JSON list of C-alpha atoms and ligand atoms in Angstrom, two decimals:
[
{"chain": "A", "resi": 1, "resn": "MET", "atom": "CA", "xyz": [-53.50, 0.98, 2.92]},
{"chain": "A", "resi": 2, "resn": "ALA", "atom": "CA", "xyz": [-53.04, 0.57, -0.82]},
{"chain": "A", "resi": 3, "resn": "SER", "atom": "CA", "xyz": [-55.87, 0.67, -3.30]},
{"chain": "A", "resi": 4, "resn": "GLU", "atom": "CA", "xyz": [-57.26, -2.79, -3.94]},
{"chain": "A", "resi": 5, "resn": "ARG", "atom": "CA", "xyz": [-59.95, -4.48, -6.00]},
{"chain": "A", "resi": 6, "resn": "THR", "atom": "CA", "xyz": [-62.80, -6.75, -5.02]},
{"chain": "A", "resi": 7, "resn": "LEU", "atom": "CA", "xyz": [-65.58, -8.60, -6.83]},
{"chain": "A", "resi": 8, "resn": "ALA", "atom": "CA", "xyz": [-69.18, -7.64, -6.07]},
{"chain": "A", "resi": 9, "resn": "ILE", "atom": "CA", "xyz": [-72.32, -9.39, -7.32]},
{"chain": "A", "resi": 10, "resn": "VAL", "atom": "CA", "xyz": [-75.88, -8.12, -7.24]},
{"chain": "A", "resi": 11, "resn": "LYS", "atom": "CA", "xyz": [-77.48, -11.56, -6.92]},
{"chain": "A", "resi": 12, "resn": "PRO", "atom": "CA", "xyz": [-80.59, -12.74, -8.83]},
{"chain": "A", "resi": 13, "resn": "ASP", "atom": "CA", "xyz": [-82.99, -12.01, -5.94]},
{"chain": "A", "resi": 14, "resn": "ALA", "atom": "CA", "xyz": [-81.97, -8.35, -5.87]},
{"chain": "A", "resi": 15, "resn": "VAL", "atom": "CA", "xyz": [-81.92, -7.94, -9.67]},
{"chain": "A", "resi": 16, "resn": "ALA", "atom": "CA", "xyz": [-85.42, -9.48, -9.89]},
{"chain": "A", "resi": 17, "resn": "ARG", "atom": "CA", "xyz": [-86.70, -7.02, -7.29]},
{"chain": "A", "resi": 18, "resn": "GLY", "atom": "CA", "xyz": [-85.41, -4.01, -9.22]},
{"chain": "A", "resi": 19, "resn": "LEU", "atom": "CA", "xyz": [-82.63, -3.19, -6.78]},
{"chain": "A", "resi": 20, "resn": "THR", "atom": "CA", "xyz": [-79.73, -3.08, -9.26]},
{"chain": "A", "resi": 21, "resn": "GLY", "atom": "CA", "xyz": [-79.62, 0.72, -9.51]},
{"chain": "A", "resi": 22, "resn": "THR", "atom": "CA", "xyz": [-80.10, 1.19, -5.78]},
{"chain": "A", "resi": 23, "resn": "LEU", "atom": "CA", "xyz": [-77.24, -1.16, -4.97]},
{"chain": "A", "resi": 24, "resn": "LEU", "atom": "CA", "xyz": [-74.85, 0.23, -7.59]},
{"chain": "A", "resi": 25, "resn": "ALA", "atom": "CA", "xyz": [-75.62, 3.72, -6.25]},
{"chain": "A", "resi": 26, "resn": "ARG", "atom": "CA", "xyz": [-74.89, 2.45, -2.75]},
{"chain": "A", "resi": 27, "resn": "ILE", "atom": "CA", "xyz": [-71.49, 1.17, -3.88]},
{"chain": "A", "resi": 28, "resn": "GLU", "atom": "CA", "xyz": [-70.63, 4.57, -5.34]},
{"chain": "A", "resi": 29, "resn": "SER", "atom": "CA", "xyz": [-71.96, 6.43, -2.30]},
{"chain": "A", "resi": 30, "resn": "GLU", "atom": "CA", "xyz": [-69.55, 4.39, -0.16]},
{"chain": "A", "resi": 31, "resn": "GLY", "atom": "CA", "xyz": [-66.72, 5.89, -2.21]},
{"chain": "A", "resi": 32, "resn": "LEU", "atom": "CA", "xyz": [-65.93, 2.66, -4.05]},
{"chain": "A", "resi": 33, "resn": "ARG", "atom": "CA", "xyz": [-65.20, 3.01, -7.76]},
{"chain": "A", "resi": 34, "resn": "ILE", "atom": "CA", "xyz": [-66.87, 0.63, -10.26]},
{"chain": "A", "resi": 35, "resn": "VAL", "atom": "CA", "xyz": [-64.12, -0.31, -12.74]},
{"chain": "A", "resi": 36, "resn": "ALA", "atom": "CA", "xyz": [-65.89, -3.14, -14.59]},
{"chain": "A", "resi": 37, "resn": "LEU", "atom": "CA", "xyz": [-69.55, -4.19, -14.92]},
{"chain": "A", "resi": 38, "resn": "ARG", "atom": "CA", "xyz": [-71.41, -7.10, -16.59]},
{"chain": "A", "resi": 39, "resn": "MET", "atom": "CA", "xyz": [-75.03, -8.26, -16.44]},
{"chain": "A", "resi": 40, "resn": "VAL", "atom": "CA", "xyz": [-75.29, -11.98, -17.12]},
{"chain": "A", "resi": 41, "resn": "ARG", "atom": "CA", "xyz": [-77.37, -15.04, -16.34]},
{"chain": "A", "resi": 42, "resn": "LEU", "atom": "CA", "xyz": [-74.73, -17.34, -14.91]},
{"chain": "A", "resi": 43, "resn": "SER", "atom": "CA", "xyz": [-74.48, -20.96, -16.02]},
{"chain": "A", "resi": 44, "resn": "PRO", "atom": "CA", "xyz": [-74.29, -23.84, -13.52]},
{"chain": "A", "resi": 45, "resn": "ARG", "atom": "CA", "xyz": [-70.64, -24.38, -14.53]},
{"chain": "A", "resi": 46, "resn": "GLU", "atom": "CA", "xyz": [-69.77, -20.74, -13.83]},
{"chain": "A", "resi": 47, "resn": "VAL", "atom": "CA", "xyz": [-71.42, -20.80, -10.39]},
{"chain": "A", "resi": 48, "resn": "GLU", "atom": "CA", "xyz": [-69.95, -24.18, -9.45]},
{"chain": "A", "resi": 49, "resn": "GLY", "atom": "CA", "xyz": [-66.45, -22.91, -10.24]},
{"chain": "A", "resi": 50, "resn": "PHE", "atom": "CA", "xyz": [-67.00, -19.57, -8.58]},
{"chain": "A", "resi": 51, "resn": "TYR", "atom": "CA", "xyz": [-68.26, -21.11, -5.32]},
{"chain": "A", "resi": 52, "resn": "ALA", "atom": "CA", "xyz": [-66.01, -24.21, -5.53]},
{"chain": "A", "resi": 53, "resn": "VAL", "atom": "CA", "xyz": [-64.85, -23.73, -1.92]},
{"chain": "A", "resi": 54, "resn": "HIS", "atom": "CA", "xyz": [-68.43, -24.57, -0.87]},
{"chain": "A", "resi": 55, "resn": "ARG", "atom": "CA", "xyz": [-68.91, -27.66, -3.07]},
{"chain": "A", "resi": 56, "resn": "ASP", "atom": "CA", "xyz": [-69.17, -30.05, -0.12]},
{"chain": "A", "resi": 57, "resn": "LYS", "atom": "CA", "xyz": [-71.60, -27.89, 1.88]},
{"chain": "A", "resi": 58, "resn": "PRO", "atom": "CA", "xyz": [-75.25, -28.91, 2.22]},
{"chain": "A", "resi": 59, "resn": "PHE", "atom": "CA", "xyz": [-76.35, -25.54, 0.79]},
{"chain": "A", "resi": 60, "resn": "PHE", "atom": "CA", "xyz": [-74.25, -25.91, -2.40]},
{"chain": "A", "resi": 61, "resn": "SER", "atom": "CA", "xyz": [-76.80, -27.41, -4.77]},
{"chain": "A", "resi": 62, "resn": "PRO", "atom": "CA", "xyz": [-79.62, -25.00, -3.81]},
{"chain": "A", "resi": 63, "resn": "LEU", "atom": "CA", "xyz": [-77.07, -22.15, -4.01]},
{"chain": "A", "resi": 64, "resn": "VAL", "atom": "CA", "xyz": [-76.23, -23.09, -7.62]},
{"chain": "A", "resi": 65, "resn": "ALA", "atom": "CA", "xyz": [-79.96, -23.27, -8.45]},
{"chain": "A", "resi": 66, "resn": "PHE", "atom": "CA", "xyz": [-80.53, -19.83, -6.93]},
{"chain": "A", "resi": 67, "resn": "MET", "atom": "CA", "xyz": [-77.54, -18.17, -8.59]},
{"chain": "A", "resi": 68, "resn": "THR", "atom": "CA", "xyz": [-78.59, -19.49, -12.03]},
{"chain": "A", "resi": 69, "resn": "SER", "atom": "CA", "xyz": [-82.28, -18.58, -11.58]},
{"chain": "A", "resi": 70, "resn": "GLY", "atom": "CA", "xyz": [-82.00, -15.18, -13.29]},
{"chain": "A", "resi": 71, "resn": "PRO", "atom": "CA", "xyz": [-79.57, -12.45, -14.24]},
{"chain": "A", "resi": 72, "resn": "SER", "atom": "CA", "xyz": [-76.88, -11.19, -11.89]},
{"chain": "A", "resi": 73, "resn": "VAL", "atom": "CA", "xyz": [-74.80, -8.03, -12.08]},
{"chain": "A", "resi": 74, "resn": "LEU", "atom": "CA", "xyz": [-71.05, -8.59, -11.70]},
{"chain": "A", "resi": 75, "resn": "ALA", "atom": "CA", "xyz": [-68.81, -5.67, -10.77]},
{"chain": "A", "resi": 76, "resn": "VAL", "atom": "CA", "xyz": [-65.18, -5.03, -9.96]},
{"chain": "A", "resi": 77, "resn": "LEU", "atom": "CA", "xyz": [-64.83, -2.38, -7.25]},
{"chain": "A", "resi": 78, "resn": "GLU", "atom": "CA", "xyz": [-61.69, -0.42, -6.50]},
{"chain": "A", "resi": 79, "resn": "GLY", "atom": "CA", "xyz": [-60.63, 1.72, -3.58]},
{"chain": "A", "resi": 80, "resn": "GLU", "atom": "CA", "xyz": [-58.60, 1.90, -0.41]},
{"chain": "A", "resi": 81, "resn": "ASP", "atom": "CA", "xyz": [-59.31, -1.19, 1.69]},
{"chain": "A", "resi": 82, "resn": "ALA", "atom": "CA", "xyz": [-62.07, -2.09, -0.80]},
{"chain": "A", "resi": 83, "resn": "ILE", "atom": "CA", "xyz": [-62.41, -5.75, 0.21]},
{"chain": "A", "resi": 84, "resn": "ARG", "atom": "CA", "xyz": [-63.10, -5.05, 3.87]},
{"chain": "A", "resi": 85, "resn": "ARG", "atom": "CA", "xyz": [-65.20, -1.94, 3.17]},
{"chain": "A", "resi": 86, "resn": "TRP", "atom": "CA", "xyz": [-67.52, -3.73, 0.73]},
{"chain": "A", "resi": 87, "resn": "ARG", "atom": "CA", "xyz": [-67.96, -6.68, 3.12]},
{"chain": "A", "resi": 88, "resn": "ALA", "atom": "CA", "xyz": [-68.81, -4.22, 5.94]},
{"chain": "A", "resi": 89, "resn": "CYS", "atom": "CA", "xyz": [-71.37, -2.48, 3.74]},
{"chain": "A", "resi": 90, "resn": "MET", "atom": "CA", "xyz": [-72.95, -5.87, 2.81]},
{"chain": "A", "resi": 91, "resn": "GLY", "atom": "CA", "xyz": [-73.32, -7.15, 6.38]},
{"chain": "A", "resi": 92, "resn": "ALA", "atom": "CA", "xyz": [-73.37, -10.73, 7.66]},
{"chain": "A", "resi": 93, "resn": "THR", "atom": "CA", "xyz": [-74.39, -13.64, 5.42]},
{"chain": "A", "resi": 94, "resn": "ASP", "atom": "CA", "xyz": [-77.62, -14.16, 7.39]},
{"chain": "A", "resi": 95, "resn": "PRO", "atom": "CA", "xyz": [-79.73, -10.97, 7.34]},
{"chain": "A", "resi": 96, "resn": "MET", "atom": "CA", "xyz": [-80.98, -11.81, 10.84]},
{"chain": "A", "resi": 97, "resn": "GLU", "atom": "CA", "xyz": [-77.39, -11.43, 12.05]},
{"chain": "A", "resi": 98, "resn": "ALA", "atom": "CA", "xyz": [-76.47, -8.44, 9.88]},
{"chain": "A", "resi": 99, "resn": "ASP", "atom": "CA", "xyz": [-76.01, -5.00, 11.45]},
{"chain": "A", "resi": 100, "resn": "GLU", "atom": "CA", "xyz": [-78.68, -2.34, 11.09]},
{"chain": "A", "resi": 101, "resn": "GLY", "atom": "CA", "xyz": [-78.20, -0.29, 7.94]},
{"chain": "A", "resi": 102, "resn": "THR", "atom": "CA", "xyz": [-76.22, -2.93, 6.03]},
{"chain": "A", "resi": 103, "resn": "ILE", "atom": "CA", "xyz": [-77.40, -4.06, 2.59]},
{"chain": "A", "resi": 104, "resn": "ARG", "atom": "CA", "xyz": [-78.27, -7.56, 3.73]},
{"chain": "A", "resi": 105, "resn": "ARG", "atom": "CA", "xyz": [-80.13, -6.37, 6.81]},
{"chain": "A", "resi": 106, "resn": "THR", "atom": "CA", "xyz": [-82.12, -3.99, 4.63]},
{"chain": "A", "resi": 107, "resn": "TYR", "atom": "CA", "xyz": [-82.70, -6.07, 1.49]},
{"chain": "A", "resi": 108, "resn": "ALA", "atom": "CA", "xyz": [-81.89, -9.78, 1.95]},
{"chain": "A", "resi": 109, "resn": "GLU", "atom": "CA", "xyz": [-84.82, -12.21, 2.01]},
{"chain": "A", "resi": 110, "resn": "SER", "atom": "CA", "xyz": [-82.94, -15.09, 3.68]},
{"chain": "A", "resi": 111, "resn": "LYS", "atom": "CA", "xyz": [-79.48, -16.51, 4.34]},
{"chain": "A", "resi": 112, "resn": "GLN", "atom": "CA", "xyz": [-79.46, -17.86, 0.77]},
{"chain": "A", "resi": 113, "resn": "ARG", "atom": "CA", "xyz": [-81.26, -15.02, -1.04]},
{"chain": "A", "resi": 114, "resn": "ASN", "atom": "CA", "xyz": [-79.03, -12.37, 0.45]},
{"chain": "A", "resi": 115, "resn": "ALA", "atom": "CA", "xyz": [-78.84, -9.76, -2.33]},
{"chain": "A", "resi": 116, "resn": "VAL", "atom": "CA", "xyz": [-75.08, -9.33, -2.75]},
{"chain": "A", "resi": 117, "resn": "HIS", "atom": "CA", "xyz": [-71.71, -11.04, -2.83]},
{"chain": "A", "resi": 118, "resn": "GLY", "atom": "CA", "xyz": [-68.27, -9.72, -1.91]},
{"chain": "A", "resi": 119, "resn": "SER", "atom": "CA", "xyz": [-64.83, -11.32, -2.01]},
{"chain": "A", "resi": 120, "resn": "ASP", "atom": "CA", "xyz": [-63.60, -12.27, 1.47]},
{"chain": "A", "resi": 121, "resn": "GLY", "atom": "CA", "xyz": [-59.86, -11.62, 1.03]},
{"chain": "A", "resi": 122, "resn": "PRO", "atom": "CA", "xyz": [-57.10, -10.67, -1.43]},
{"chain": "A", "resi": 123, "resn": "SER", "atom": "CA", "xyz": [-56.62, -14.17, -2.85]},
{"chain": "A", "resi": 124, "resn": "SER", "atom": "CA", "xyz": [-60.36, -14.81, -3.34]},
{"chain": "A", "resi": 125, "resn": "ALA", "atom": "CA", "xyz": [-60.70, -11.33, -4.92]},
{"chain": "A", "resi": 126, "resn": "ALA", "atom": "CA", "xyz": [-57.95, -12.11, -7.43]},
{"chain": "A", "resi": 127, "resn": "PHE", "atom": "CA", "xyz": [-59.50, -15.50, -8.24]},
{"chain": "A", "resi": 128, "resn": "GLU", "atom": "CA", "xyz": [-63.05, -14.15, -8.55]},
{"chain": "A", "resi": 129, "resn": "ILE", "atom": "CA", "xyz": [-62.10, -11.14, -10.72]},
{"chain": "A", "resi": 130, "resn": "GLY", "atom": "CA", "xyz": [-60.19, -13.47, -13.01]},
{"chain": "A", "resi": 131, "resn": "TRP", "atom": "CA", "xyz": [-63.09, -15.94, -13.09]},
{"chain": "A", "resi": 132, "resn": "PHE", "atom": "CA", "xyz": [-65.56, -13.40, -14.48]},
{"chain": "A", "resi": 133, "resn": "PHE", "atom": "CA", "xyz": [-63.43, -10.66, -16.07]},
{"chain": "A", "resi": 134, "resn": "ARG", "atom": "CA", "xyz": [-60.35, -12.39, -17.52]},
{"chain": "A", "resi": 135, "resn": "GLY", "atom": "CA", "xyz": [-59.46, -10.72, -20.79]},
{"chain": "A", "resi": 136, "resn": "LEU", "atom": "CA", "xyz": [-62.13, -8.03, -20.39]},
{"chain": "A", "resi": 137, "resn": "ASP", "atom": "CA", "xyz": [-61.40, -4.34, -20.00]},
{"chain": "A", "resi": 138, "resn": "LEU", "atom": "CA", "xyz": [-61.23, -2.82, -16.55]},
{"chain": "A", "resi": 139, "resn": "ALA", "atom": "CA", "xyz": [-61.62, 0.97, -16.47]},
{"chain": "B", "resi": 201, "resn": "ATP", "atom": "P1", "xyz": [-70.80, -14.48, -0.50]},
{"chain": "B", "resi": 201, "resn": "ATP", "atom": "O1", "xyz": [-69.62, -15.42, -0.73]},
{"chain": "B", "resi": 201, "resn": "ATP", "atom": "O2", "xyz": [-71.93, -14.72, -1.48]},
{"chain": "B", "resi": 201, "resn": "ATP", "atom": "O3", "xyz": [-70.36, -13.05, -0.45]},
{"chain": "B", "resi": 201, "resn": "ATP", "atom": "P2", "xyz": [-70.64, -14.94, 2.32]},
{"chain": "B", "resi": 201, "resn": "ATP", "atom": "O4", "xyz": [-69.16, -14.85, 2.12]},
{"chain": "B", "resi": 201, "resn": "ATP", "atom": "O5", "xyz": [-71.27, -14.01, 3.30]},
{"chain": "B", "resi": 201, "resn": "ATP", "atom": "O6", "xyz": [-71.41, -14.78, 0.94]},
{"chain": "B", "resi": 201, "resn": "ATP", "atom": "P3", "xyz": [-70.44, -17.82, 2.26]},
{"chain": "B", "resi": 201, "resn": "ATP", "atom": "O7", "xyz": [-70.22, -18.64, 3.47]},
{"chain": "B", "resi": 201, "resn": "ATP", "atom": "O8", "xyz": [-69.29, -17.59, 1.34]},
{"chain": "B", "resi": 201, "resn": "ATP", "atom": "O9", "xyz": [-71.05, -16.42, 2.74]},
{"chain": "B", "resi": 201, "resn": "ATP", "atom": "O10", "xyz": [-71.65, -18.47, 1.46]},
{"chain": "B", "resi": 201, "resn": "ATP", "atom": "C1", "xyz": [-71.84, -18.19, 0.08]},
{"chain": "B", "resi": 201, "resn": "ATP", "atom": "C2", "xyz": [-73.33, -18.02, -0.17]},
{"chain": "B", "resi": 201, "resn": "ATP", "atom": "O11", "xyz": [-73.98, -19.28, 0.01]},
{"chain": "B", "resi": 201, "resn": "ATP", "atom": "C3", "xyz": [-74.06, -17.09, 0.79]},
{"chain": "B", "resi": 201, "resn": "ATP", "atom": "O12", "xyz": [-73.94, -15.73, 0.48]},
{"chain": "B", "resi": 201, "resn": "ATP", "atom": "C4", "xyz": [-75.48, -17.57, 0.67]},
{"chain": "B", "resi": 201, "resn": "ATP", "atom": "O13", "xyz": [-76.09, -17.11, -0.54]},
{"chain": "B", "resi": 201, "resn": "ATP", "atom": "C5", "xyz": [-75.27, -19.08, 0.57]},
{"chain": "B", "resi": 201, "resn": "ATP", "atom": "N1", "xyz": [-75.29, -19.71, 1.90]},
{"chain": "B", "resi": 201, "resn": "ATP", "atom": "C6", "xyz": [-74.28, -19.75, 2.82]},
{"chain": "B", "resi": 201, "resn": "ATP", "atom": "N2", "xyz": [-74.64, -20.42, 3.91]},
{"chain": "B", "resi": 201, "resn": "ATP", "atom": "C7", "xyz": [-75.91, -20.85, 3.70]},
{"chain": "B", "resi": 201, "resn": "ATP", "atom": "C8", "xyz": [-76.84, -21.60, 4.47]},
{"chain": "B", "resi": 201, "resn": "ATP", "atom": "N3", "xyz": [-76.55, -22.07, 5.68]},
{"chain": "B", "resi": 201, "resn": "ATP", "atom": "N4", "xyz": [-78.07, -21.82, 3.92]},
{"chain": "B", "resi": 201, "resn": "ATP", "atom": "C9", "xyz": [-78.37, -21.36, 2.68]},
{"chain": "B", "resi": 201, "resn": "ATP", "atom": "N5", "xyz": [-77.54, -20.66, 1.92]},
{"chain": "B", "resi": 201, "resn": "ATP", "atom": "C10", "xyz": [-76.32, -20.39, 2.41]},
{"chain": "B", "resi": 202, "resn": "MG", "atom": "MG1", "xyz": [-68.18, -15.97, 0.63]}
]
């Protein structure tokens, strides 16, 4: 399996609760390398474009409100099989369905306020990294 890159977000619920350091340490303890990092309060336009695949879902508008409610931490992670490994570490979208020991099982407040994001495949990873890091340096 070749090295690959994925986009991770520490979402506003987790940043507001002071979990940024804990979650970045968790990423590194999983053996994933952080190759780019930004802390930013996302605009509605940025979130709408980022989550465009969900624009027709009933949860879209509240999702945009949540993701713009405070700062997020955006990171590009690199490693062997990084996309699948980061998704496994995060756990299922709904913390009630997430496996014991996963980030969402441990820290998520609800299906919406679920602490972290991870790209779900190679094409979404390429799109998402470009969306937030185009033209910026990756280590
Ligand atoms: P993410 O893309 O953020 O990593 P995911 O891939 O596990 O999450 P998606 O189906 O892509 O899940 O949904 C994107 C985000 O929208 C979720 O992480 C969550 O914050 C929110 N969301 C998804 N489904 C619901 C729902 N039924 N009710 C409320 N919020 C939801
Ligand atoms: Mg998703």
